Amino acid sequence: MSTASSTEHAAASHGHEHPKWLAHHFDSPAQQFDTAKLGMWIFICTEILMFGGLFVAYAIFRGQEPQMFHQAHEHLNWRLGAVNTIVLLFSSLTAALAVRQSQVGDRKGTSRYLVLTLLCAFGFLCIKYIEYTAKLDHGLLPGRCFGHPWFGDHCIGGGAAVLPAAVHGLSTRAHMFFAIYFMMTGLHGVHVLVGIGVLSWVLMRNMRGDFSKGYFTAVEIGALYWHLVDLVWIYLFPLLYLVG
Amino acid sequence: MSTHGEEDLLNTNYLKAGTGVKSWLLTLDHKRIGVMYLVSIIMAFFLGGVFALLLRLELLAPGRTIMTAAQYNRAFTLHGAIMVFLFIIPSIPAALGNFIIPVMLGAKDVAFPKLNLLSFYIYVIGTIFALFSIISGAVDTGWTFYTPYSTSTNSSVVSMTMAAFILGFSSILTGLNFMVTVHKLRAPGLHWRRLPLFIWGMYATSIIQVLATPVLAITLFLLAMARVFGLGIFDASLGGDPVLFQHFFWFYSHPAVYIMIVPGMAVVSELIATFSRRAIFGYFAIAMSSLGLALVGFLVWAHHMFTAGISEFAAMLFSALTFLVAIPSGVKVFNWTATLYKGSIWLTTPMLYAIAFLIQFTIGGLTGLFLGTLATDIHLHDTYFVVAHFHYVMMGSTVMAFLGGLLYWWPKIAGKMYDETIAKVSFALVFIGFNATFLVQFIMGSRGMPRRYYDYLPEFRPYHAFSTVGSWILGLGFIVYAYVLIKSLRSGPKAPPNPWGSAGFEWASESPPVLANFREVPTITRGPYDYHLTTDEELFDGFPEDAPKKA
């Protein structure tokens, strides 16, 4: 291994300004930025595989009992689902605009769009809360809770599930639909919460003045994560609310 | 860098750059994190090993020997779960990989040092969950957690599945970190065709970790939900499907087998090249076969389920796909063997482990074909034949590679040499003990001894007794191995930078490396196995006198 030219290399990298935010193991800001972005893309692959398991479960059980899925889905409020879809799509737009503003060094603009994105995220969760409450009122929680509004007796804990013969005109087997519904939207909801955490952190750093034209990595990868949250919902909405 | 003080620190021996417990627990240095992983997995290996010895002792004679049937069920579950999730999956990647990968790449650290430390602590949290599960009644489902038993048994399944869930995230983040590191942090001149085969293997492993582990996470989460809320996805009586659990589980756990073996192959490629003192035969083929295993590994999961009631067509398809695994595996074995031919072989202990790997992996791999064949699998399924097969691959191959790799890189990690003679004694004990323990298991398995059974027919007694005695030799071998490491730490002579005369890039660093790995960013001008392009100075600087010189 030759180290003859490496002295030059080291000297060159030292000659450039070495900003505070550039970690010691990177040579250039571009390298650090690309590294962070690649990391987030790989993480997104992981997330998609994680949801993938639930999508497979959905496909299998819907394939087995399409009619049950059709009946059960009518208990979901597609209007609220549609509103949430629009809210999330809009929030993806504002997240992308936040990245754009940080690229041109507009700190205020970045903050503005991040706040809008966060408001959309909270709006999404509020609507989800209304939907979940209705399901709980109707005793549509899956598993042992099925048929028992809110958390009835024997809902949590050991023993086999004792399910009533019918709930709101649905056969007992409809609890499978709600099992998948709650797992998928629940996991997605957790991702919305994590997204809120990530974007709040980005917003805080932006307000502190951490970012500039040359350094906006966190804004970019935060927005990338938020697009994933949006992407998953784009599939969940038609599959769960619009079963035809 | 910004200040002079920092510059000095980066050029200090990593073991001396900072003192005190805190400088270790909060370190962002990949080498120290690797060492912390090393200590943790050795403790996990010890714990799993104690369970293994207890199991073998119980099986010494039919009927009750030292424990009840219920205790036995818990012991084999804990042996499996600890060895798989706490030891073998993080063993080579998280411990040796963390230490060696950035040094091999000529990088100063992994791509995300904070994430690296976070994965270590996630591992620790997962371990705490696992220990909690052991204390609060343990699990008796087997490490596979099959439904419906796992949803109905009253042992502490939830905490153990949560442990595996959490450990999975540690594995994902480590894999992610390594993938990005390989892509973005290679030294100038280190293009893909010059990557060491260890890096290729770890890269393939990382792909599997990133893509397969999340499926296990969601599966175990659904299992925990089934226990807590009675969620019916895996419960046939509620309209769910217990076989779906097996599909999901093996969709992760078969690729996970490659998470365990591909790093072993990665280590062996380095050992064989270094100690044959010649360019590795078929470099590109070995590199691609690692990626090939990563790909094919995702397509064969249902061969664990031939007797679970899957359709005949699916079984045939998965059986045929399973045979594909033999191709990349065979490519590796033949290329390693061809590397030995006309090499100047130096039989150090690491090389002995590499040769043991070659022999035992061949046995483990070929018996895998018996199990991939539908007709023989129906006979051999869930017998000791399967136990012997996967122990030949997991222990006879991966653990051998780990033991060899640890000694090979020990001078780099500890900065000290180990006692070659005692190390050879420990190798002999491990090699004999391992084969004594598991070779007979092929025989009793093919004669119908089922796995996971507490009691057995008297005709199996000689095999079981032989196997148990073998496990004692094996245990003794590990004690001697531990002694070698401790003795080296206490009184080993200082290691030169390149004690093996290897052309590998990591040996151009100091022993032990400085905090930034190299004082100056290295520029790579040749491949890691290009012995014909090396200078004597590179190979023999600080090289022991009695070693064979360059051929």
XYZ file of N, CA and C in Angstrom, chain A residues 1-3 5-7 9 14 24-27 31 34-36 38-39 42-43 45-46 49-50 53-54 56-57 60-61 64 142-145 155-157 161 163 173 175-176 179-180 183 187, chain B residues 1 7 10 108-113 172 176 179-180 183-185 188 210-211 214-215 218 221-222 225 227-233 238-241 244 248 505 508 520-524 526 538:
282
model
N 0.837 -1.194 0.000
C 0.000 0.000 0.000
C 0.869 1.240 0.000
N 0.653 2.117 -0.934
C 1.537 3.279 -1.007
C 0.938 4.433 -0.232
N 1.771 5.121 0.489
C 1.281 6.283 1.209
C 1.901 7.557 0.661
N 1.314 9.350 -2.122
C 0.417 10.412 -2.562
C -0.602 10.762 -1.480
N -0.662 9.928 -0.427
C -1.712 10.179 0.566
C -1.408 11.430 1.385
N -0.121 11.762 1.490
C 0.211 12.980 2.222
C -0.437 14.176 1.542
N -3.002 14.050 -0.373
C -4.444 13.941 -0.213
C -4.879 14.548 1.114
N -7.114 19.056 4.191
C -6.958 20.009 5.294
C -6.952 21.444 4.808
N -15.220 13.996 11.552
C -13.796 13.807 11.267
C -13.538 12.699 10.260
N -14.484 11.738 10.132
C -14.185 10.618 9.245
C -14.633 10.864 7.806
N -15.116 12.051 7.502
C -15.455 12.364 6.113
C -14.444 13.344 5.536
N -14.234 13.234 4.204
C -13.295 14.136 3.550
C -13.979 15.415 3.095
N -19.482 14.092 0.489
C -19.401 12.694 0.922
C -20.309 12.455 2.130
N -24.042 12.512 0.929
C -24.432 11.300 0.202
C -24.534 10.105 1.141
N -23.632 10.049 2.117
C -23.635 8.949 3.068
C -24.936 8.931 3.856
N -25.318 10.095 4.373
C -26.543 10.174 5.168
C -27.743 9.779 4.317
N -27.865 7.893 1.578
C -27.875 6.461 1.276
C -28.361 5.682 2.497
N -27.906 6.086 3.684
C -28.349 5.420 4.903
C -29.855 5.467 5.038
N -31.597 3.085 2.600
C -31.534 1.679 3.023
C -32.510 1.443 4.167
N -32.600 2.442 5.064
C -33.546 2.297 6.169
C -34.972 2.205 5.632
N -35.882 0.899 2.830
C -36.057 -0.484 2.348
C -36.449 -1.395 3.509
N -35.765 -1.226 4.646
C -36.092 -2.022 5.826
C -37.549 -1.830 6.227
N -39.969 -3.583 3.937
C -40.026 -5.016 4.201
C -40.849 -5.308 5.456
N -40.748 -4.432 6.446
C -41.501 -4.647 7.686
C -42.991 -4.555 7.402
N -44.615 -7.698 5.436
C -45.214 -8.844 6.113
C -46.711 -8.656 6.277
N -47.121 -7.464 6.682
C -48.543 -7.213 6.896
C -49.301 -7.182 5.569
N -48.589 -8.966 3.009
C -48.753 -10.375 2.628
C -49.918 -10.986 3.402
N -49.966 -10.714 4.716
C -51.062 -11.243 5.522
C -52.395 -10.740 4.966
N -53.303 -12.652 1.793
C -53.709 -14.041 2.035
C -55.130 -14.098 2.578
N -55.395 -13.305 3.607
C -56.716 -13.430 4.241
C -57.807 -12.824 3.370
N -58.616 -15.458 0.924
C -59.410 -16.561 1.486
C -60.865 -16.176 1.670
N -59.864 -6.055 17.453
C -59.716 -7.482 17.144
C -59.360 -8.303 18.383
N -59.211 -9.605 18.169
C -58.779 -10.494 19.242
C -59.850 -10.665 20.293
N -59.416 -10.767 21.535
C -60.356 -11.019 22.626
C -61.328 -9.865 22.828
N -60.932 -8.684 22.336
C -61.781 -7.510 22.546
C -62.954 -7.484 21.578
N -60.346 -8.982 28.068
C -59.837 -8.474 26.794
C -58.346 -8.715 26.688
N -57.637 -8.467 27.782
C -56.187 -8.641 27.780
C -55.837 -9.797 28.706
N -54.867 -10.585 28.333
C -54.402 -11.637 29.223
C -54.550 -12.997 28.603
N -59.726 -16.729 23.160
C -60.674 -15.649 22.928
C -62.096 -16.204 22.905
N -65.466 -15.201 21.489
C -66.003 -14.192 20.591
C -67.514 -14.374 20.467
N -65.829 -13.920 12.092
C -64.574 -13.981 11.353
C -64.103 -12.602 10.904
N -63.366 -10.319 12.590
C -62.308 -9.771 13.453
C -60.937 -9.890 12.790
N -60.814 -10.822 11.813
C -59.546 -10.918 11.081
C -59.274 -9.637 10.298
N -58.211 -7.160 12.731
C -56.844 -7.446 13.192
C -55.850 -6.809 12.228
N -56.071 -7.033 10.933
C -55.136 -6.492 9.938
C -55.252 -4.969 9.875
N -53.480 -3.531 12.950
C -52.022 -3.701 12.896
C -51.406 -2.766 11.858
N -49.348 0.398 13.054
C -47.911 0.512 12.776
C -47.629 1.792 11.995
N -8.113 18.831 10.486
C -8.906 18.856 11.723
C -8.756 20.216 12.408
N -5.821 16.281 16.706
C -4.921 15.601 15.774
C -4.078 14.563 16.500
N -6.176 11.583 17.535
C -6.491 10.686 16.427
C -5.298 9.814 16.067
N -11.689 6.095 8.426
C -11.385 6.456 9.810
C -12.397 5.863 10.776
N -13.593 5.572 10.274
C -14.631 5.010 11.131
C -15.720 4.439 10.228
N -16.773 3.878 10.834
C -17.926 3.483 10.019
C -18.686 4.750 9.620
N -19.655 4.600 8.723
C -20.343 5.780 8.195
C -21.076 6.542 9.305
N -21.734 5.817 10.214
C -22.520 6.479 11.259
C -22.058 6.005 12.636
N -21.048 6.635 13.196
C -20.497 6.154 14.479
C -21.514 6.177 15.619
N -30.201 -4.874 12.172
C -30.534 -4.055 11.000
C -29.633 -2.827 10.946
N -27.004 -1.833 8.049
C -27.160 -0.571 7.318
C -25.860 0.231 7.354
N -23.202 -1.353 5.095
C -23.469 -1.163 3.663
C -23.046 0.234 3.233
N -23.476 1.237 4.008
C -23.154 2.612 3.642
C -21.645 2.833 3.731
N -20.000 1.522 0.685
C -20.269 2.348 -0.498
C -19.509 3.668 -0.470
N -19.438 4.288 0.695
C -19.053 5.693 0.711
C -17.686 5.994 1.321
N -17.107 5.060 2.059
C -15.906 5.425 2.809
C -14.656 4.647 2.385
N -8.971 6.149 -1.251
C -8.688 6.400 -2.664
C -7.990 5.199 -3.288
N -30.537 -6.306 6.443
C -31.415 -5.160 6.244
C -32.762 -5.592 5.664
N -32.750 -6.613 4.798
C -33.996 -6.971 4.124
C -34.793 -8.057 4.840
N -36.481 -7.126 9.252
C -37.757 -6.463 9.543
C -38.954 -7.416 9.457
N -38.861 -8.455 8.636
C -39.980 -9.395 8.541
C -40.098 -10.201 9.838
N -41.837 -7.942 12.448
C -43.294 -7.841 12.383
C -43.938 -9.173 12.791
N -43.829 -9.418 16.492
C -44.778 -8.447 17.035
C -46.196 -9.026 16.976
N -46.551 -9.636 15.842
C -47.884 -10.237 15.721
C -48.049 -11.371 16.728
N -48.734 -9.828 20.026
C -50.113 -9.346 20.020
C -51.095 -10.505 20.213
N -50.571 -13.157 21.881
C -50.573 -13.566 23.294
C -51.283 -12.546 24.166
N -51.047 -11.260 23.888
C -51.593 -10.236 24.785
C -53.074 -9.973 24.497
N -53.427 -9.821 23.224
C -54.803 -9.449 22.876
C -55.587 -10.574 22.215
N -54.963 -11.741 22.023
C -55.670 -12.806 21.331
C -55.873 -12.511 19.858
N -54.986 -11.715 19.280
C -55.073 -11.417 17.852
C -54.975 -12.723 17.065
N -55.905 -12.923 16.090
C -56.040 -14.271 15.536
C -55.274 -14.584 14.269
N -54.296 -13.747 13.883
C -53.687 -13.946 12.563
C -53.029 -15.320 12.430
N -59.573 -19.000 15.043
C -60.136 -17.666 14.862
C -60.100 -17.244 13.393
N -59.804 -18.178 12.506
C -59.763 -17.838 11.087
C -58.365 -17.509 10.600
N -57.364 -17.597 11.495
C -55.987 -17.296 11.087
C -55.287 -18.548 10.577
N -53.969 -18.472 10.468
C -53.232 -19.568 9.862
C -51.881 -19.761 10.565
N -48.834 -19.781 8.393
C -48.364 -18.459 7.972
C -47.232 -17.996 8.883
N -43.602 -16.815 7.616
C -42.997 -15.537 8.007
C -41.688 -15.769 8.746
N -4.983 -5.170 3.453
C -4.812 -3.749 3.734
C -4.783 -3.432 5.228
N -1.519 -2.903 7.160
C -0.676 -1.716 6.984
C -0.870 -0.735 8.128
N -2.004 8.592 8.022
C -2.337 9.321 6.802
C -3.305 8.463 6.006
N -4.223 9.105 5.291
C -5.181 8.321 4.511
C -4.417 7.491 3.490
N -4.541 6.148 3.525
C -3.776 5.328 2.582
C -4.352 5.436 1.172
N -3.477 5.306 0.182
C -3.941 5.210 -1.195
C -3.661 3.792 -1.665
N -4.678 3.150 -2.167
C -4.549 1.740 -2.523
C -4.099 1.645 -3.979
N -3.006 -1.582 -5.271
C -3.047 -2.986 -5.730
C -4.191 -3.688 -5.013
N 6.782 -4.369 2.955
C 5.375 -4.432 3.334
C 5.047 -5.726 4.060
